[in-house]
Short mmCIF file of C-alpha atoms and ligand atoms in Angstrom, two decimals:
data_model
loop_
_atom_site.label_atom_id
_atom_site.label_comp_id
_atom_site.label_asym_id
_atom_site.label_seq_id
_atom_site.Cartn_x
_atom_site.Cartn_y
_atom_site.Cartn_z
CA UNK A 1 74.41 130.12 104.14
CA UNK A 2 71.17 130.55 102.06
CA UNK A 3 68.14 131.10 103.67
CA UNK A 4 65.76 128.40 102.25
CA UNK A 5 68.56 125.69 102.97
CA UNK A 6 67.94 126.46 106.80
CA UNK A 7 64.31 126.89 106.24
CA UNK A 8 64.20 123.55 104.92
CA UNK A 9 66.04 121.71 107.12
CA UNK A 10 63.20 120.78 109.83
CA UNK A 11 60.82 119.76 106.78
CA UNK A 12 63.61 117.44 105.58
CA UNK A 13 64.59 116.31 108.78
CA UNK A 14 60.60 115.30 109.42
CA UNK A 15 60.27 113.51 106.23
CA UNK A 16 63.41 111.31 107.30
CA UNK A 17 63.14 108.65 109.38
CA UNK A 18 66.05 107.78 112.21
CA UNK A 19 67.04 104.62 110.58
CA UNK A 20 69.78 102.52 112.38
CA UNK A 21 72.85 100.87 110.00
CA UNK A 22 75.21 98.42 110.15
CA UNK A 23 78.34 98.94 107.88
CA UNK A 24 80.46 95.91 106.07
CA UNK A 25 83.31 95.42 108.99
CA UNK A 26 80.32 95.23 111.39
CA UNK A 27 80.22 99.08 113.41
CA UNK A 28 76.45 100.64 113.96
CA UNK A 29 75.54 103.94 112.12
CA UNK A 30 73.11 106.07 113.34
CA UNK A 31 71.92 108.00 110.66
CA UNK A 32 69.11 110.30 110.15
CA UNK A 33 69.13 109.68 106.05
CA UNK A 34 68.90 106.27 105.11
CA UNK A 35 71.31 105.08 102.12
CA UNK A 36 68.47 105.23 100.06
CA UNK A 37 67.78 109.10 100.19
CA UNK A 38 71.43 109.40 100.10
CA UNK A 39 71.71 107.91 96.77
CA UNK A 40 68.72 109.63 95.33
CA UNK A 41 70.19 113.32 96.77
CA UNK A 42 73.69 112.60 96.16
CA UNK A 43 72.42 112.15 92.35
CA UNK A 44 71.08 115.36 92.14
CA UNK A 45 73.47 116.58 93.57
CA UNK A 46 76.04 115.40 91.09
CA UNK A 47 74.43 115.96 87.96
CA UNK A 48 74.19 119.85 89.22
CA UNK A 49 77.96 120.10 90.26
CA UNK A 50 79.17 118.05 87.21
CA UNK A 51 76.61 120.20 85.06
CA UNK A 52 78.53 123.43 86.39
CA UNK A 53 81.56 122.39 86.02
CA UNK A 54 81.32 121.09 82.49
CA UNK A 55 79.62 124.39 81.09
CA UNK A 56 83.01 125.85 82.62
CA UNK A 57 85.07 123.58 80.73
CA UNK A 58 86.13 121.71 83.27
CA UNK A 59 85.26 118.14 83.30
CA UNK A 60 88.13 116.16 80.85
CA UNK A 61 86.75 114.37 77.93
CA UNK A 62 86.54 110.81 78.36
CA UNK A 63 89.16 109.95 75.30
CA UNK A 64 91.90 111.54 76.94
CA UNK A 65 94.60 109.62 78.53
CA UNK A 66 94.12 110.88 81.92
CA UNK A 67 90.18 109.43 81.84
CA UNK A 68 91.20 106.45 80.22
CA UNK A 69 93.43 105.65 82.74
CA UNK A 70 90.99 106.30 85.61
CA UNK A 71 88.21 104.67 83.83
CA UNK A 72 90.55 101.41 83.79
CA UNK A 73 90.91 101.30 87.59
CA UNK A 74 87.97 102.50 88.82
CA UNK A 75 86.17 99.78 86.39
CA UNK A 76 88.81 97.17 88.41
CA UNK A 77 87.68 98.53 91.07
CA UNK A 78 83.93 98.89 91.45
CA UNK A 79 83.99 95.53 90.08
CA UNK A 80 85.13 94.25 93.59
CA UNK A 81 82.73 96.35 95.47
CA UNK A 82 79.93 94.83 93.74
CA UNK A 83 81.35 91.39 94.50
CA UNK A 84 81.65 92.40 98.39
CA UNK A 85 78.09 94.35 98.17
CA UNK A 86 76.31 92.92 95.27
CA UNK A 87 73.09 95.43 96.05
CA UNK A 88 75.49 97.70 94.66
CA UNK A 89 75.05 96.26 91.15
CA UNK A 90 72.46 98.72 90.55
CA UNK A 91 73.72 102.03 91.67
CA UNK A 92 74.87 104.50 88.88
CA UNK A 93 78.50 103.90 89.02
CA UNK A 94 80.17 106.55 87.13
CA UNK A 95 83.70 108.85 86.85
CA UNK A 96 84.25 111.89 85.90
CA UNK A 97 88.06 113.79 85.61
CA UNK A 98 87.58 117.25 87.14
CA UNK A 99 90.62 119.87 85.36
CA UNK A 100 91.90 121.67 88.57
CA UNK A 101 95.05 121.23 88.91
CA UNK A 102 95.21 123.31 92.26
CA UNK A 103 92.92 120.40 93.84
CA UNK A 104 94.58 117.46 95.42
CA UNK A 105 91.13 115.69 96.57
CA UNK A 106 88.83 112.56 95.02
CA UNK A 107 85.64 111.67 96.38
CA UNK A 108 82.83 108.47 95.63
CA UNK A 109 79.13 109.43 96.39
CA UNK A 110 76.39 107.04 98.02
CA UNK A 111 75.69 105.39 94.57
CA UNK A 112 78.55 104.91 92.82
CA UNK A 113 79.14 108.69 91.71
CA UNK A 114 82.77 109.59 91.62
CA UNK A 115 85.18 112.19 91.00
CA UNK A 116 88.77 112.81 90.76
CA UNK A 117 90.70 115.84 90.73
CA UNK A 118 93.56 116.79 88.32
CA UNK A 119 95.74 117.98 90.61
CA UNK A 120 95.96 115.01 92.83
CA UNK A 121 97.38 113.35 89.71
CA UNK A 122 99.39 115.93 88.88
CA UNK A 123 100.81 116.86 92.32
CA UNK A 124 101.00 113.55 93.77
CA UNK A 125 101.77 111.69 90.44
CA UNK A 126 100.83 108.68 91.88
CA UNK A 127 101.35 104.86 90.48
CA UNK A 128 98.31 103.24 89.40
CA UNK A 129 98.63 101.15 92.33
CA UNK A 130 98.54 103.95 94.36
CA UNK A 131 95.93 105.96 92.54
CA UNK A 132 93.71 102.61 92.50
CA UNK A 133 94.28 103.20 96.38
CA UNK A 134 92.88 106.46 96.33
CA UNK A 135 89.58 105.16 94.55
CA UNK A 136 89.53 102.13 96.80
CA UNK A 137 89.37 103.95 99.71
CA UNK A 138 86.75 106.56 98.28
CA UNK A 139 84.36 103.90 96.97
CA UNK A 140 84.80 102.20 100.60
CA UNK A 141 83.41 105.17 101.83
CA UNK A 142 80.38 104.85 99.83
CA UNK A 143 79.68 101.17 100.30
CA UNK A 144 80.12 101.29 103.59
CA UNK A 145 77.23 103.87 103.94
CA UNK A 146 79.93 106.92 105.21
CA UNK A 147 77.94 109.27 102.92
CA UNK A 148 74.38 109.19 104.71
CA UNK A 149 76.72 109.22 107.84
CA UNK A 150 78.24 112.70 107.06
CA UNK A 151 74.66 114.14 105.20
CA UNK A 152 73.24 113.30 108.67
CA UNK A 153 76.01 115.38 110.70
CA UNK A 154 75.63 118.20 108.02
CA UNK A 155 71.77 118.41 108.56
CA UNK A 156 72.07 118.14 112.18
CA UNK A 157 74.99 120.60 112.54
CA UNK A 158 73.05 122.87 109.68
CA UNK A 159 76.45 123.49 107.88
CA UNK A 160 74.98 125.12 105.34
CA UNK A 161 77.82 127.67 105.73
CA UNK A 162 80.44 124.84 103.78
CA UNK A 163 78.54 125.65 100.18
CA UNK A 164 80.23 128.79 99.79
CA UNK A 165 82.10 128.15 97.00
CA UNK A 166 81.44 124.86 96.01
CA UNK A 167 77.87 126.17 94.32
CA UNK A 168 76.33 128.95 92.16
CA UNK A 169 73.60 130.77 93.94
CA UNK A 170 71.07 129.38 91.41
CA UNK A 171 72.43 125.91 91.80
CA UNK A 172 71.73 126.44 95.66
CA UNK A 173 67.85 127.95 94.64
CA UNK A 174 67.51 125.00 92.53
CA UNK A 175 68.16 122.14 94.35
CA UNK A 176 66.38 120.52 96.99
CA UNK A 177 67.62 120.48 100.84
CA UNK A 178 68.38 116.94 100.60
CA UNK A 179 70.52 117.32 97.59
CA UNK A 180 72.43 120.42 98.92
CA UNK A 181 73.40 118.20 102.37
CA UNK A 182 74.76 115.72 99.67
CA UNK A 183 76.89 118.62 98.44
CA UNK A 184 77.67 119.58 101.75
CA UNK A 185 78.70 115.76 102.80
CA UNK A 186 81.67 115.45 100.57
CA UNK A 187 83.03 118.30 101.32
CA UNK A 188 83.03 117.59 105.15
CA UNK A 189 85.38 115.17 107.13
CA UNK A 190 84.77 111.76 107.92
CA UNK A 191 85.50 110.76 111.26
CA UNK A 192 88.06 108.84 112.45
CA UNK A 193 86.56 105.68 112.59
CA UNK A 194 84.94 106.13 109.27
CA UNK A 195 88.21 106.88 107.80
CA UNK A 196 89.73 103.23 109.37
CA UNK A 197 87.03 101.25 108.13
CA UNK A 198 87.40 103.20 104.51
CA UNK A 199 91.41 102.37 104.56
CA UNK A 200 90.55 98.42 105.89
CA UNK A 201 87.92 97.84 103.00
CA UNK A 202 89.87 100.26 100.63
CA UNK A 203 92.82 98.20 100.45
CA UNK A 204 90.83 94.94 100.27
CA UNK A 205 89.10 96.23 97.49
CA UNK A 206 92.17 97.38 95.23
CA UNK A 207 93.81 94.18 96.48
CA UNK A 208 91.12 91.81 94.77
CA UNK A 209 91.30 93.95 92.21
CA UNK A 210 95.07 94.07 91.10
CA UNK A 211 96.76 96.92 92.95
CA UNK A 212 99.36 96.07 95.33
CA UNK A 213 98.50 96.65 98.73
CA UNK A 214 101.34 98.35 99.98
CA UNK A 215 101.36 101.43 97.53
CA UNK A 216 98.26 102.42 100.21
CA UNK A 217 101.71 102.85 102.49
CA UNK A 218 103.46 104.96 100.02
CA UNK A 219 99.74 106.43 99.10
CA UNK A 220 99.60 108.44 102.57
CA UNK A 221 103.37 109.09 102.26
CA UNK A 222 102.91 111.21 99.35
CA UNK A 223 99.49 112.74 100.47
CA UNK A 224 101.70 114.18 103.76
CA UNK A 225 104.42 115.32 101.27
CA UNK A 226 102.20 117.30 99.69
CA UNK A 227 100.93 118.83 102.70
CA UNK A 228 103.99 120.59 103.43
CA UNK A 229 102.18 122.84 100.42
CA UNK A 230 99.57 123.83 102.46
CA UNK A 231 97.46 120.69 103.29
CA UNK A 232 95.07 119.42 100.47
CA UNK A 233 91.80 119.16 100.34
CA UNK A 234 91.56 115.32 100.17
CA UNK A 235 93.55 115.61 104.06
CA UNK A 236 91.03 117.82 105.29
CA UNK A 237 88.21 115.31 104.40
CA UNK A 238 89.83 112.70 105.50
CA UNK A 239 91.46 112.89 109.02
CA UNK A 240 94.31 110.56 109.72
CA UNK A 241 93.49 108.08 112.15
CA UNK A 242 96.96 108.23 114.48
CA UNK A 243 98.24 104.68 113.51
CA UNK A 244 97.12 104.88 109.98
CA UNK A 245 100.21 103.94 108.32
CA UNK A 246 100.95 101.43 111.08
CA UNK A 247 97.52 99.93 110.66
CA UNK A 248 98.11 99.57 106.45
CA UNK A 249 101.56 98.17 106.96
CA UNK A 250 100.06 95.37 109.09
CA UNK A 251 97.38 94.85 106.29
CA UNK A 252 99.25 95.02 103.75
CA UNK A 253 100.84 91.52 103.96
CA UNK A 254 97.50 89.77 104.47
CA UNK A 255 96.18 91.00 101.34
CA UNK A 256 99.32 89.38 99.17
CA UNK A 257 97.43 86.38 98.46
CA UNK A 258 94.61 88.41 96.77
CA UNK A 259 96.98 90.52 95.02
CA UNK A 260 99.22 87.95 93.32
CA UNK A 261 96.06 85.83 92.71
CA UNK A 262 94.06 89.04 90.84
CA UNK A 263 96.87 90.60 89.10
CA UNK A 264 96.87 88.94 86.40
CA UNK A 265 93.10 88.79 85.56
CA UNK A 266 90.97 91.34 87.52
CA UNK A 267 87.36 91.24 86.20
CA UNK A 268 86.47 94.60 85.70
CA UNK A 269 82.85 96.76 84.74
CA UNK A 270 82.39 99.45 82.90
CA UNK A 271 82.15 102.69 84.41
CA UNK A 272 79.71 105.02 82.57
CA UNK A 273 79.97 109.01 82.20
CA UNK A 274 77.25 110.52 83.71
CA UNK A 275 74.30 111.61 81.81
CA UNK A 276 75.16 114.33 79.77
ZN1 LIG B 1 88.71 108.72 103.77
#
């Protein structure tokens, strides 16, 4: 853990003020960041990870297929979680294709910043109904507040420790503390009950969008095939809630209607690259 990230812990943690949440299916947060200094630090902290990663080659150009293809969902996509948050009109809503095909995982930050790894498509070769369920359920996690959530357990546990390896030393100098608890948010797990709210909205979402519901089914399916690889990242962030698949298989039928009735013509929005 670097020094000045516990150092500045109690200065951050004085600046914030306990702010009390409610998210979309109605559960209190308590959360020592509110949403709005999660956006602002999860910014920062993406333009330094993306940064990285592009100078290492890393991030896929936005004309190949692979980007294309996400860029079409995800634009289904957030275009439904503006509709069920419309505040959400203004956040920076962006994708980015991240070439490592070791890493099954995905992630949405507080304001619309997302990411998607190449090997969850290449491992789990997913549909695009099922892919659109991945992004569903990671831009649930964002609307629904989850990332000030976990940058609030990360401050007050001080897990500092996660960086190692997600960040160069000088990225870590360089950024503030708020910024590096962003970091240290997506790479921690939700909670349970985070993680069946995110899988109720998620397949709500990619419902009114287009995607049938029950690829989420066949979604989770595949994710626990893959484990038998040594689980993936995306499983460590996201703890299975015990009836999980039960849970979507009861959903699933309700959110027919939506599906047949969006399937045809899902409004979509355009997804931007992040600032180069
Ligand atoms: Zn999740």
């Amino acid at each position: 853990m670097s020094t000045q990230f516990r150092i500045a812990i109690p200065a951050l943690l004085a600046v914030l003020a306990a702010a009390c949440a409610v998210s979309p299916t109605g559960r209190r947060q308590l959360a020592l960041v509110s949403e709005d200094s999660a956006i602002v630090a999860s910014e920062e902290a993406y333009a330094m990870q993306i940064g990285e990663l592009r100078k290492e080659g890393k991030i896929l150009s936005e004309s190949s297929r692979v980007a294309q293809r996400v860029d079409a969902i995800t634009g289904r996509l957030v275009a439904q979680a503006i509709e069920l948050r419309p505040d959400t009109a203004d956040w920076k809503w962006s994708v980015e294709i991240i070439d490592d095909p070791e890493v099954v995982n995905a992630w949405c930050m507080a304001g619309g910043r997302m990411a998607v790894y190449t090997g969850l498509i290449q491992k789990l070769d997913p549909t695009d109904d099922e892919l659109a369920q991945v992004m569903a359920h990671e831009i649930s996690h964002a609307v629904a507040n989850h990332t000030a959530e976990r940058m609030s357990v990360a401050i007050a546990t001080n897990a500092g420790v996660a960086l190692a390896g997600i960040l160069s030393e000088d990225a870590q100098r360089t950024m503030t503390a708020a910024a590096l608890a962003a970091a240290v948010a997506i790479q921690m797990p939700n909670s349970r009950t985070a993680e069946s709210e995110a899988d109720e909205i998620g397949i709500e979402l990619a419902a009114k969008a287009g995607y049938n519901p029950n690829a989420a089914i066949t979604l989770w399916d595949k994710m626990a095939n893959v484990a038998g690889n040594g689980p993936p990242q995306f499983l460590s962030t996201h703890p299975s809630p015990a009836n999980r698949r039960e849970k979507l298989a009861e959903l699933a039928p309700q959110m027919m209607a939506y599906y047949e009735q969006a399937r045809r013509n899902a409004p979509t929005r355009s997804v931007a690259r992040a600032e180069r």
